[in-house]
Short mmCIF file of N, CA and C and ligand atoms in Angstrom, two decimals:
data_model
loop_
_atom_site.label_atom_id
_atom_site.label_comp_id
_atom_site.label_asym_id
_atom_site.label_seq_id
_atom_site.Cartn_x
_atom_site.Cartn_y
_atom_site.Cartn_z
N MET G 1096 1.12 -1.33 0.20
CA MET G 1096 0.14 0.33 0.18
C MET G 1096 0.87 1.60 -0.40
N ASP G 1097 0.83 2.37 -0.83
CA ASP G 1097 1.51 3.82 -0.99
C ASP G 1097 0.69 4.49 -0.64
N ILE G 1098 1.07 5.68 -0.77
CA ILE G 1098 0.43 6.52 -0.12
C ILE G 1098 -0.93 7.49 -1.08
N PHE G 1099 -0.78 6.90 -1.96
CA PHE G 1099 -1.89 7.10 -3.58
C PHE G 1099 -2.19 6.45 -3.00
N SER G 1100 -2.21 4.95 -3.24
CA SER G 1100 -3.57 4.36 -3.42
C SER G 1100 -4.74 4.46 -2.34
N LEU G 1101 -3.66 5.03 -0.66
CA LEU G 1101 -3.97 5.27 0.18
C LEU G 1101 -5.44 6.35 -0.40
N SER G 1102 -4.98 7.42 -1.29
CA SER G 1102 -5.75 9.10 -0.94
C SER G 1102 -6.65 8.29 -1.71
N GLU G 1103 -6.35 7.45 -2.48
CA GLU G 1103 -7.85 7.01 -3.66
C GLU G 1103 -8.89 6.36 -3.40
N GLN G 1104 -8.24 5.44 -2.44
CA GLN G 1104 -9.42 4.77 -1.76
C GLN G 1104 -10.43 6.04 -1.13
N ILE G 1105 -9.50 7.02 0.14
CA ILE G 1105 -10.23 8.10 1.00
C ILE G 1105 -10.88 8.89 0.13
N ARG G 1106 -11.29 8.69 -1.22
CA ARG G 1106 -11.79 9.79 -1.76
C ARG G 1106 -12.89 8.84 -2.22
N ARG G 1107 -12.65 7.25 -2.43
CA ARG G 1107 -13.92 7.01 -2.06
C ARG G 1107 -14.46 6.64 -1.05
N CYS G 1108 -14.46 6.87 0.68
CA CYS G 1108 -14.94 6.54 1.64
C CYS G 1108 -16.30 6.76 1.56
N THR G 1109 -16.79 6.12 1.78
CA THR G 1109 -18.40 6.39 2.81
C THR G 1109 -18.69 5.41 4.04
N ALA G 1110 -17.60 5.57 5.11
CA ALA G 1110 -18.42 4.70 5.99
C ALA G 1110 -18.51 5.54 7.44
N CYS G 1111 -18.19 6.94 6.61
CA CYS G 1111 -19.55 7.32 8.25
C CYS G 1111 -20.17 8.09 7.28
N PRO G 1112 -20.59 8.61 8.44
CA PRO G 1112 -22.12 9.73 7.37
C PRO G 1112 -22.06 11.06 6.54
N LEU G 1113 -20.44 11.69 6.91
CA LEU G 1113 -19.61 12.25 6.62
C LEU G 1113 -19.82 12.80 4.65
N TRP G 1114 -19.43 11.26 4.20
CA TRP G 1114 -19.28 11.24 3.23
C TRP G 1114 -20.90 12.66 2.30
N LYS G 1115 -21.84 12.00 2.90
CA LYS G 1115 -22.58 12.27 2.20
C LYS G 1115 -23.15 13.96 1.95
N GLY G 1116 -22.41 14.68 2.92
CA GLY G 1116 -22.19 15.91 2.67
C GLY G 1116 -21.30 16.92 1.81
N ARG G 1117 -19.96 15.48 1.70
CA ARG G 1117 -18.71 16.39 1.07
C ARG G 1117 -19.35 16.49 -0.48
N THR G 1118 -18.14 17.72 -1.02
CA THR G 1118 -18.27 18.29 -3.13
C THR G 1118 -16.95 16.82 -2.94
N LEU G 1119 -15.79 16.86 -2.27
CA LEU G 1119 -14.39 15.86 -2.24
C LEU G 1119 -14.09 15.59 -1.35
N ALA G 1120 -13.60 14.63 -1.08
CA ALA G 1120 -12.85 14.44 0.33
C ALA G 1120 -11.51 14.38 -0.10
N VAL G 1121 -11.12 14.76 1.32
CA VAL G 1121 -9.66 15.51 1.54
C VAL G 1121 -8.58 14.56 1.86
N PRO G 1122 -7.43 14.12 1.37
CA PRO G 1122 -6.77 12.80 1.53
C PRO G 1122 -5.88 13.12 2.64
N GLY G 1123 -5.23 14.51 1.52
CA GLY G 1123 -4.17 15.05 2.49
C GLY G 1123 -3.24 15.09 0.94
N GLU G 1124 -2.04 16.01 1.13
CA GLU G 1124 -0.90 16.19 -0.16
C GLU G 1124 0.07 16.59 0.32
N GLY G 1125 1.21 16.59 -0.42
CA GLY G 1125 2.14 16.76 0.03
C GLY G 1125 3.66 16.12 -0.49
N ALA G 1126 5.06 15.60 0.05
CA ALA G 1126 6.12 15.27 -0.33
C ALA G 1126 5.54 13.96 0.17
N LYS G 1127 6.17 12.56 -0.44
CA LYS G 1127 6.00 11.95 0.26
C LYS G 1127 6.64 10.96 0.57
N ASP G 1128 8.40 10.76 0.64
CA ASP G 1128 9.08 10.96 1.09
C ASP G 1128 9.05 12.03 2.45
N VAL G 1129 8.52 12.21 3.17
CA VAL G 1129 8.28 13.27 4.59
C VAL G 1129 8.91 13.02 5.47
N GLY G 1130 9.91 14.17 6.52
CA GLY G 1130 10.35 14.10 7.39
C GLY G 1130 9.20 14.53 8.19
N ILE G 1131 8.04 15.05 7.61
CA ILE G 1131 7.30 16.09 8.48
C ILE G 1131 5.92 15.94 8.21
N MET G 1132 4.69 15.37 9.11
CA MET G 1132 3.80 15.41 8.88
C MET G 1132 2.87 16.44 9.31
N PHE G 1133 2.00 17.41 8.85
CA PHE G 1133 1.22 18.24 9.58
C PHE G 1133 -0.11 17.99 9.57
N ILE G 1134 -1.45 17.80 11.26
CA ILE G 1134 -2.05 17.76 10.62
C ILE G 1134 -3.36 17.87 11.59
N GLY G 1135 -4.19 18.86 10.76
CA GLY G 1135 -4.87 19.43 11.53
C GLY G 1135 -6.55 19.03 11.89
N GLU G 1136 -7.34 19.57 12.14
CA GLU G 1136 -8.85 18.93 12.24
C GLU G 1136 -10.04 18.56 11.22
N ALA G 1137 -10.49 18.95 10.16
CA ALA G 1137 -11.59 19.01 8.99
C ALA G 1137 -11.10 19.71 8.13
N PRO G 1138 -11.49 19.15 7.06
CA PRO G 1138 -11.63 20.62 5.41
C PRO G 1138 -12.86 21.19 6.10
N GLY G 1139 -12.28 22.70 6.00
CA GLY G 1139 -13.64 23.00 5.70
C GLY G 1139 -13.56 23.67 3.93
N SER G 1140 -14.75 24.95 3.90
CA SER G 1140 -15.55 24.72 2.95
C SER G 1140 -14.79 25.10 1.68
N GLU G 1141 -13.70 25.50 1.41
CA GLU G 1141 -12.50 25.55 0.31
C GLU G 1141 -12.23 24.50 0.51
N GLU G 1142 -11.41 23.69 0.89
CA GLU G 1142 -10.82 22.08 1.15
C GLU G 1142 -11.46 21.18 0.53
N ASP G 1143 -12.87 21.22 0.87
CA ASP G 1143 -14.01 20.60 0.49
C ASP G 1143 -14.14 20.38 -1.60
N ARG G 1144 -14.20 21.87 -2.00
CA ARG G 1144 -14.62 22.58 -3.08
C ARG G 1144 -13.18 21.82 -4.18
N GLN G 1145 -11.86 21.91 -2.73
CA GLN G 1145 -10.76 21.66 -4.05
C GLN G 1145 -10.49 20.38 -3.93
N GLY G 1146 -10.40 19.74 -3.00
CA GLY G 1146 -10.04 18.53 -2.54
C GLY G 1146 -8.76 19.12 -1.79
N VAL G 1147 -8.06 19.81 -1.40
CA VAL G 1147 -6.93 20.04 -1.12
C VAL G 1147 -7.13 20.11 0.55
N PRO G 1148 -6.11 20.14 1.49
CA PRO G 1148 -5.87 20.82 2.00
C PRO G 1148 -5.49 21.90 2.74
N PHE G 1149 -6.03 22.33 3.36
CA PHE G 1149 -5.36 23.86 4.16
C PHE G 1149 -4.77 24.90 2.93
N VAL G 1150 -6.02 24.87 2.60
CA VAL G 1150 -5.94 25.84 1.06
C VAL G 1150 -7.37 27.81 1.42
N GLY G 1151 -8.03 26.90 2.54
CA GLY G 1151 -8.59 27.97 2.56
C GLY G 1151 -8.08 29.19 3.46
N ARG G 1152 -8.86 29.83 4.21
CA ARG G 1152 -8.21 31.34 5.03
C ARG G 1152 -7.43 31.03 6.24
N SER G 1153 -7.52 29.65 6.52
CA SER G 1153 -6.39 29.07 7.96
C SER G 1153 -5.25 28.73 6.86
N GLY G 1154 -5.21 28.64 6.13
CA GLY G 1154 -3.73 27.48 5.80
C GLY G 1154 -3.60 28.57 4.61
N LYS G 1155 -4.02 29.72 4.44
CA LYS G 1155 -2.65 30.88 3.87
C LYS G 1155 -2.22 30.83 5.53
N PHE G 1156 -2.50 31.16 6.73
CA PHE G 1156 -2.36 31.22 7.43
C PHE G 1156 -1.11 29.89 7.72
N LEU G 1157 -1.10 29.30 7.67
CA LEU G 1157 -0.30 28.20 7.53
C LEU G 1157 0.94 28.50 6.90
N ASP G 1158 0.65 28.40 5.75
CA ASP G 1158 0.99 28.48 4.88
C ASP G 1158 2.64 29.70 5.20
N PHE G 1159 1.66 30.90 5.81
CA PHE G 1159 2.65 31.95 6.34
C PHE G 1159 3.80 32.14 7.95
N LEU G 1160 2.91 31.03 8.35
CA LEU G 1160 3.77 30.04 9.82
C LEU G 1160 4.99 29.60 9.08
N LEU G 1161 5.17 28.49 7.86
CA LEU G 1161 5.84 28.34 7.27
C LEU G 1161 6.85 29.06 6.76
N GLY G 1162 6.31 29.52 6.22
CA GLY G 1162 7.36 30.77 5.32
C GLY G 1162 8.55 31.09 6.28
N ILE G 1163 7.81 31.35 7.76
CA ILE G 1163 8.60 32.06 8.83
C ILE G 1163 10.17 30.91 8.83
N ILE G 1164 10.11 29.97 8.71
CA ILE G 1164 10.60 28.20 8.82
C ILE G 1164 11.34 28.18 7.67
N GLU G 1165 10.84 29.18 6.99
CA GLU G 1165 11.66 28.57 4.89
C GLU G 1165 11.04 27.71 4.97
N LEU G 1166 9.77 26.65 5.44
CA LEU G 1166 9.10 25.82 4.74
C LEU G 1166 8.54 25.75 3.31
N LYS G 1167 8.57 24.86 2.13
CA LYS G 1167 6.56 25.30 1.72
C LYS G 1167 5.59 24.08 1.86
N ARG G 1168 4.49 24.33 1.58
CA ARG G 1168 3.82 23.10 1.78
C ARG G 1168 4.68 21.66 0.94
N GLU G 1169 5.34 21.81 0.26
CA GLU G 1169 5.65 20.22 -0.50
C GLU G 1169 6.53 19.90 -0.10
N ASP G 1170 7.31 20.26 1.15
CA ASP G 1170 8.28 20.12 1.79
C ASP G 1170 8.16 19.47 2.74
N VAL G 1171 6.47 19.29 3.22
CA VAL G 1171 5.42 17.97 4.58
C VAL G 1171 4.49 17.69 3.82
N PHE G 1172 3.60 16.83 4.67
CA PHE G 1172 2.65 15.98 3.91
C PHE G 1172 1.67 16.03 5.16
N MET G 1173 0.42 17.64 4.69
CA MET G 1173 -0.77 17.76 5.17
C MET G 1173 -2.07 16.92 5.08
N THR G 1174 -2.38 16.81 6.33
CA THR G 1174 -3.77 16.45 6.41
C THR G 1174 -4.24 16.60 7.34
N SER G 1175 -5.49 15.71 7.68
CA SER G 1175 -6.61 16.49 8.72
C SER G 1175 -7.31 15.38 9.38
N ILE G 1176 -7.45 15.07 10.41
CA ILE G 1176 -8.17 14.30 11.49
C ILE G 1176 -8.62 13.48 10.70
N VAL G 1177 -10.49 14.63 10.20
CA VAL G 1177 -11.34 13.92 9.74
C VAL G 1177 -10.96 14.37 8.04
N LYS G 1178 -11.35 13.55 6.91
CA LYS G 1178 -11.24 14.27 5.50
C LYS G 1178 -12.28 14.79 4.92
N CYS G 1179 -13.76 14.60 5.53
CA CYS G 1179 -14.75 15.06 5.08
C CYS G 1179 -14.94 16.33 6.38
N ARG G 1180 -15.41 17.24 4.88
CA ARG G 1180 -16.02 17.97 5.44
C ARG G 1180 -17.55 17.64 6.70
N PRO G 1181 -17.18 18.53 7.06
CA PRO G 1181 -18.42 18.40 8.13
C PRO G 1181 -19.50 19.22 8.35
N PRO G 1182 -20.65 19.63 8.43
CA PRO G 1182 -21.22 20.45 7.65
C PRO G 1182 -21.86 21.31 8.65
N LYS G 1183 -21.67 22.44 8.00
CA LYS G 1183 -21.71 24.24 8.93
C LYS G 1183 -19.69 24.19 9.54
N ASN G 1184 -19.31 23.04 9.29
CA ASN G 1184 -17.64 23.47 9.72
C ASN G 1184 -18.31 22.88 11.32
N ARG G 1185 -18.52 22.16 11.89
CA ARG G 1185 -19.02 21.54 13.16
C ARG G 1185 -18.22 20.81 13.38
N MET G 1186 -17.22 20.45 14.53
CA MET G 1186 -16.93 19.55 14.99
C MET G 1186 -16.82 18.67 15.06
N PRO G 1187 -15.82 17.25 14.17
CA PRO G 1187 -16.01 15.99 13.85
C PRO G 1187 -16.76 15.35 15.14
N SER G 1188 -17.51 14.80 14.91
CA SER G 1188 -17.85 14.10 16.79
C SER G 1188 -16.81 12.85 16.66
N VAL G 1189 -16.69 12.52 18.14
CA VAL G 1189 -16.02 11.04 18.96
C VAL G 1189 -16.00 9.80 17.61
N ASN G 1190 -17.03 9.72 17.05
CA ASN G 1190 -17.35 8.80 16.31
C ASN G 1190 -16.68 9.22 14.64
N GLU G 1191 -16.38 9.92 14.40
CA GLU G 1191 -16.22 10.58 12.83
C GLU G 1191 -14.65 10.52 13.47
N ILE G 1192 -13.93 10.70 14.10
CA ILE G 1192 -12.89 10.42 14.57
C ILE G 1192 -12.14 9.30 14.28
N LYS G 1193 -12.86 8.55 15.46
CA LYS G 1193 -12.41 7.50 15.60
C LYS G 1193 -12.21 6.47 14.32
N LYS G 1194 -13.25 6.31 13.59
CA LYS G 1194 -13.69 5.97 12.16
C LYS G 1194 -12.52 6.11 11.27
N CYS G 1195 -12.78 7.66 11.34
CA CYS G 1195 -11.39 7.93 10.14
C CYS G 1195 -9.75 7.85 10.40
N GLN G 1196 -10.11 7.83 11.95
CA GLN G 1196 -8.57 7.79 12.90
C GLN G 1196 -7.93 5.85 12.23
N GLU G 1197 -8.83 5.75 12.06
CA GLU G 1197 -8.96 3.94 12.26
C GLU G 1197 -8.52 3.52 10.87
N LEU G 1198 -9.28 3.79 9.79
CA LEU G 1198 -9.72 3.68 9.13
C LEU G 1198 -7.70 4.49 7.51
N TRP G 1199 -8.36 5.83 8.64
CA TRP G 1199 -7.65 6.28 7.35
C TRP G 1199 -6.14 6.62 7.54
N LEU G 1200 -6.67 7.80 9.10
CA LEU G 1200 -5.01 8.07 9.57
C LEU G 1200 -3.66 7.46 9.86
N LYS G 1201 -4.40 6.11 10.52
CA LYS G 1201 -3.03 5.70 10.72
C LYS G 1201 -2.34 5.10 10.37
N LYS G 1202 -2.93 4.48 9.20
CA LYS G 1202 -2.87 3.58 7.25
C LYS G 1202 -1.90 4.80 7.30
N GLN G 1203 -1.70 6.12 7.39
CA GLN G 1203 -1.06 6.97 6.27
C GLN G 1203 0.22 7.25 6.66
N ILE G 1204 0.04 7.24 8.53
CA ILE G 1204 0.99 7.48 9.45
C ILE G 1204 1.96 6.57 8.97
N ASP G 1205 1.79 5.12 8.80
CA ASP G 1205 2.22 3.98 8.81
C ASP G 1205 3.15 3.94 7.47
N VAL G 1206 2.48 4.45 6.48
CA VAL G 1206 2.72 4.31 4.92
C VAL G 1206 3.47 5.46 5.14
N LEU G 1207 3.80 6.34 5.54
CA LEU G 1207 4.75 7.66 5.57
C LEU G 1207 5.97 7.55 6.82
N ASN G 1208 5.45 7.31 7.85
CA ASN G 1208 6.33 6.63 8.68
C ASN G 1208 7.53 8.55 8.87
N PRO G 1209 6.69 9.19 9.10
CA PRO G 1209 6.99 11.12 9.75
C PRO G 1209 8.45 10.48 10.43
N ARG G 1210 9.57 11.76 10.64
CA ARG G 1210 9.70 11.42 11.79
C ARG G 1210 9.45 11.98 12.68
N LEU G 1211 8.80 13.13 12.15
CA LEU G 1211 8.33 14.36 13.29
C LEU G 1211 6.58 14.40 12.94
N ILE G 1212 5.80 14.00 13.36
CA ILE G 1212 4.15 14.44 13.66
C ILE G 1212 3.79 15.79 13.81
N VAL G 1213 3.16 17.38 13.11
CA VAL G 1213 2.80 18.64 14.46
C VAL G 1213 1.23 18.60 14.13
N LEU G 1214 1.50 18.42 15.47
CA LEU G 1214 -0.28 18.11 15.64
C LEU G 1214 -0.59 19.91 15.59
N LEU G 1215 -1.58 20.15 14.88
CA LEU G 1215 -2.60 21.55 15.34
C LEU G 1215 -3.89 21.51 15.57
N GLY G 1216 -3.87 22.00 17.03
CA GLY G 1216 -4.57 21.88 17.22
C GLY G 1216 -5.18 21.03 18.52
N LYS G 1217 -6.37 21.02 18.79
CA LYS G 1217 -7.19 20.67 20.49
C LYS G 1217 -6.81 19.24 19.45
N VAL G 1218 -8.40 19.40 18.45
CA VAL G 1218 -8.38 17.46 18.18
C VAL G 1218 -7.66 16.98 17.49
N SER G 1219 -6.57 17.16 16.66
CA SER G 1219 -5.65 16.57 16.76
C SER G 1219 -4.96 16.32 17.12
N SER G 1220 -3.99 16.54 18.83
CA SER G 1220 -3.79 16.58 19.58
C SER G 1220 -4.55 15.36 20.39
N ASN G 1221 -5.85 15.12 20.60
CA ASN G 1221 -6.60 14.76 21.05
C ASN G 1221 -6.64 13.30 20.66
N ALA G 1222 -6.90 13.49 19.71
CA ALA G 1222 -7.01 12.30 19.08
C ALA G 1222 -6.24 11.22 18.72
N LEU G 1223 -4.73 12.25 18.83
CA LEU G 1223 -3.02 11.07 18.77
C LEU G 1223 -2.41 11.32 19.65
N LEU G 1224 -2.81 11.83 20.99
CA LEU G 1224 -2.02 11.67 22.48
C LEU G 1224 -2.99 11.20 23.75
N GLY G 1225 -4.65 11.77 23.37
CA GLY G 1225 -5.22 11.37 24.16
C GLY G 1225 -5.47 12.88 24.74
N LYS G 1226 -6.19 13.55 26.15
CA LYS G 1226 -6.40 14.49 26.62
C LYS G 1226 -5.45 15.24 27.18
N ILE G 1227 -4.34 15.81 26.29
CA ILE G 1227 -3.48 17.02 26.60
C ILE G 1227 -4.26 18.66 26.64
N ASP G 1228 -3.41 19.37 27.56
CA ASP G 1228 -3.11 20.32 27.26
C ASP G 1228 -2.86 20.65 26.64
N ILE G 1229 -3.66 21.72 25.42
CA ILE G 1229 -2.25 22.48 25.01
C ILE G 1229 -1.05 23.79 25.30
N GLU G 1230 -1.79 23.82 26.65
CA GLU G 1230 -1.81 25.66 27.23
C GLU G 1230 0.08 25.00 27.10
N GLN G 1231 -0.37 23.81 28.46
CA GLN G 1231 0.89 23.28 28.65
C GLN G 1231 1.83 22.81 27.76
N PHE G 1232 1.37 22.04 26.68
CA PHE G 1232 2.21 21.03 25.85
C PHE G 1232 2.95 21.60 24.48
N HIS G 1233 2.04 23.20 23.69
CA HIS G 1233 2.09 23.85 22.75
C HIS G 1233 3.97 24.23 23.22
N GLY G 1234 3.95 23.65 21.92
CA GLY G 1234 5.75 23.72 21.49
C GLY G 1234 6.61 23.13 22.23
N LYS G 1235 6.73 21.89 22.18
CA LYS G 1235 7.65 20.73 22.95
C LYS G 1235 6.94 19.28 22.70
N ILE G 1236 7.91 18.44 22.41
CA ILE G 1236 8.00 17.30 21.48
C ILE G 1236 7.85 16.39 22.62
N ILE G 1237 6.30 15.42 22.22
CA ILE G 1237 6.10 14.76 22.79
C ILE G 1237 7.08 13.22 22.04
N GLU G 1238 6.42 12.06 23.33
CA GLU G 1238 6.98 11.18 22.19
C GLU G 1238 6.47 9.86 22.89
N LYS G 1239 5.19 9.13 21.48
CA LYS G 1239 4.64 8.28 22.03
C LYS G 1239 4.14 6.86 21.60
N GLU G 1240 4.50 6.21 22.05
CA GLU G 1240 4.88 5.10 20.87
C GLU G 1240 5.58 4.72 19.78
N GLY G 1241 7.44 5.04 20.56
CA GLY G 1241 7.96 5.22 19.12
C GLY G 1241 8.20 6.41 18.78
N ARG G 1242 7.27 7.48 18.33
CA ARG G 1242 6.87 8.18 17.52
C ARG G 1242 6.88 9.27 18.11
N LYS G 1243 7.48 11.04 17.52
CA LYS G 1243 7.42 12.15 17.95
C LYS G 1243 6.94 12.92 17.54
N TYR G 1244 5.94 13.45 18.21
CA TYR G 1244 5.27 14.41 18.05
C TYR G 1244 5.04 16.23 18.63
N PHE G 1245 4.73 17.00 18.19
CA PHE G 1245 5.07 18.49 18.29
C PHE G 1245 3.59 18.88 18.12
N VAL G 1246 3.50 19.62 19.50
CA VAL G 1246 1.91 19.93 19.53
C VAL G 1246 1.41 21.26 19.33
N SER G 1247 1.27 22.04 18.54
CA SER G 1247 1.05 23.48 18.70
C SER G 1247 -0.97 23.96 18.46
N TYR G 1248 -1.39 25.53 18.54
CA TYR G 1248 -2.54 25.89 17.84
C TYR G 1248 -2.95 25.24 17.26
N HIS G 1249 -4.28 25.43 16.49
CA HIS G 1249 -4.90 25.20 15.23
C HIS G 1249 -4.95 26.86 14.50
N PRO G 1250 -4.66 27.49 13.24
CA PRO G 1250 -3.62 28.56 12.85
C PRO G 1250 -5.15 29.17 12.87
N ALA G 1251 -6.29 28.38 12.86
CA ALA G 1251 -7.82 29.09 12.50
C ALA G 1251 -8.42 29.96 13.86
N ALA G 1252 -7.38 29.52 15.22
CA ALA G 1252 -7.63 30.19 16.39
C ALA G 1252 -6.02 31.10 15.95
N GLY G 1253 -5.39 30.60 16.04
CA GLY G 1253 -4.16 31.82 15.57
C GLY G 1253 -4.39 33.13 14.66
N MET G 1254 -5.67 33.01 13.40
CA MET G 1254 -6.15 33.99 12.36
C MET G 1254 -6.42 34.81 13.82
N ARG G 1255 -7.94 34.20 14.61
CA ARG G 1255 -8.44 35.00 15.20
C ARG G 1255 -8.26 36.07 16.56
N PHE G 1256 -7.52 35.34 16.83
CA PHE G 1256 -7.06 35.50 18.69
C PHE G 1256 -5.47 36.24 18.51
N PRO G 1257 -4.94 37.37 18.35
CA PRO G 1257 -3.50 38.05 18.30
C PRO G 1257 -2.36 36.49 19.07
N LYS G 1258 -2.92 36.49 20.71
CA LYS G 1258 -2.15 36.45 21.25
C LYS G 1258 -1.67 34.66 20.94
N ILE G 1259 -2.63 33.92 20.33
CA ILE G 1259 -2.19 32.51 20.15
C ILE G 1259 -1.72 32.80 18.56
N LYS G 1260 -1.79 33.74 17.49
CA LYS G 1260 -0.96 33.93 16.57
C LYS G 1260 0.43 34.39 17.27
N ALA G 1261 0.80 34.63 18.02
CA ALA G 1261 2.10 34.93 18.50
C ALA G 1261 2.70 33.96 19.40
N LEU G 1262 1.68 33.05 19.63
CA LEU G 1262 2.26 32.10 20.49
C LEU G 1262 2.96 30.89 19.50
N MET G 1263 2.13 30.82 18.21
CA MET G 1263 1.83 29.71 17.33
C MET G 1263 3.36 30.46 16.28
N LYS G 1264 3.54 31.56 16.55
CA LYS G 1264 4.60 31.86 15.98
C LYS G 1264 6.34 31.20 16.31
N GLU G 1265 5.90 31.92 17.85
CA GLU G 1265 6.79 31.47 18.71
C GLU G 1265 7.67 29.86 18.63
N ASP G 1266 6.20 28.74 18.50
CA ASP G 1266 5.95 27.36 18.55
C ASP G 1266 7.58 27.09 17.26
N PHE G 1267 6.57 27.92 15.89
CA PHE G 1267 7.03 27.05 14.58
C PHE G 1267 8.89 27.79 14.96
N LYS G 1268 9.01 28.94 15.27
CA LYS G 1268 10.14 29.24 15.93
C LYS G 1268 11.22 27.88 15.60
N LYS G 1269 10.50 26.98 17.08
CA LYS G 1269 11.40 26.56 18.37
C LYS G 1269 10.78 24.74 17.32
N LEU G 1270 10.16 25.11 16.11
CA LEU G 1270 9.34 23.79 15.50
C LEU G 1270 11.11 23.27 14.36
N ASN G 1271 11.17 24.73 13.62
CA ASN G 1271 12.54 25.09 12.98
C ASN G 1271 13.58 24.90 13.31
N LYS G 1272 14.36 25.12 14.86
CA LYS G 1272 15.22 24.43 15.84
C LYS G 1272 15.13 23.18 16.22
N ILE G 1273 13.87 22.29 16.29
CA ILE G 1273 13.74 21.19 16.52
C ILE G 1273 14.66 20.30 15.20
N ILE G 1274 13.82 20.41 14.20
CA ILE G 1274 14.47 20.24 11.90
C ILE G 1274 15.53 20.93 12.16
N LEU G 1275 15.87 21.22 12.75
CA LEU G 1275 18.23 21.78 12.18
C LEU G 1275 18.28 20.86 12.87
N GLN G 1276 17.94 20.34 14.78
CA GLN G 1276 19.07 19.52 15.46
C GLN G 1276 18.85 18.09 15.54
N GLY G 1277 17.51 18.04 14.29
CA GLY G 1277 17.02 16.83 14.38
C GLY G 1277 17.71 16.23 12.93
N ASN G 1278 18.66 16.81 12.46
CA ASN G 1278 18.51 17.31 11.36
C ASN G 1278 18.36 16.08 9.82
N LEU G 1279 16.67 16.30 9.91
CA LEU G 1279 15.87 16.03 9.42
C LEU G 1279 16.34 17.02 7.96
N PHE G 1280 17.32 17.02 7.36
CA PHE G 1280 17.38 17.89 5.87
C PHE G 1280 18.73 16.95 5.56
N LYS G 1281 19.59 16.54 6.47
CA LYS G 1281 20.61 15.67 6.00
C LYS G 1281 19.85 14.71 5.42
N ILE G 1282 18.22 13.72 5.71
CA ILE G 1282 18.52 12.65 5.26
C ILE G 1282 17.73 12.95 3.17
N GLY G 1283 18.27 13.85 3.23
CA GLY G 1283 17.13 14.70 2.03
C GLY G 1283 16.66 15.30 2.36
N LEU G 1284 15.75 15.95 3.05
CA LEU G 1284 14.25 16.03 2.99
C LEU G 1284 14.19 17.46 2.61
N PHE G 1285 15.21 18.36 3.23
CA PHE G 1285 15.30 19.95 3.19
C PHE G 1285 16.54 20.08 2.55
N1 URA B 1409 -8.12 22.56 9.05
C1 URA B 1409 -7.77 21.69 8.60
O1 URA B 1409 -7.69 21.62 10.22
N2 URA B 1409 -7.72 20.84 7.43
C2 URA B 1409 -8.08 21.31 6.70
O2 URA B 1409 -7.92 21.23 5.76
C3 URA B 1409 -8.43 22.80 7.13
C4 URA B 1409 -8.93 23.83 7.22
#
């Protein structure tokens, strides 16, 4: 199984009711041999329309944050916890998260085997790490079951609240240091 055939299967998924309201599923996008995977919450309206992750307003802000550390979206793999837009952008339900994570996200992580997973916001952090307090853990590396995670806020929150925007900028600078120290670029990724 490779990431492209996984994406194909995700585009056809009907495992939970979210498929009924979607225009396009959003499997994720980016480099195949990634060192870093970014995981958000769920597609919004623009992502649903294009089938591409983080292309709406919060995506622009994420591009800006990546720019601070001289990364481009093609250098990383971006996806979300659930692959179909929830109606009216509501939060994905516990069951939707569980099903989508089990069916797709786990496999994407296995196949891509990233050296670092960046969790953007509460939904992705809680789904992968259990209930954690972002206030306490943002900007830090957390290791769980042999994987390394870096927690930050969701870009949609960073856009709305200046205080969170400032914290996210700091987090991304820390992320840059971690990338350089971890020599992720040495293996030809950056
Ligand atoms: N927010 C997310 O979490 N994912 C997207 O793809 C877009 C917005």
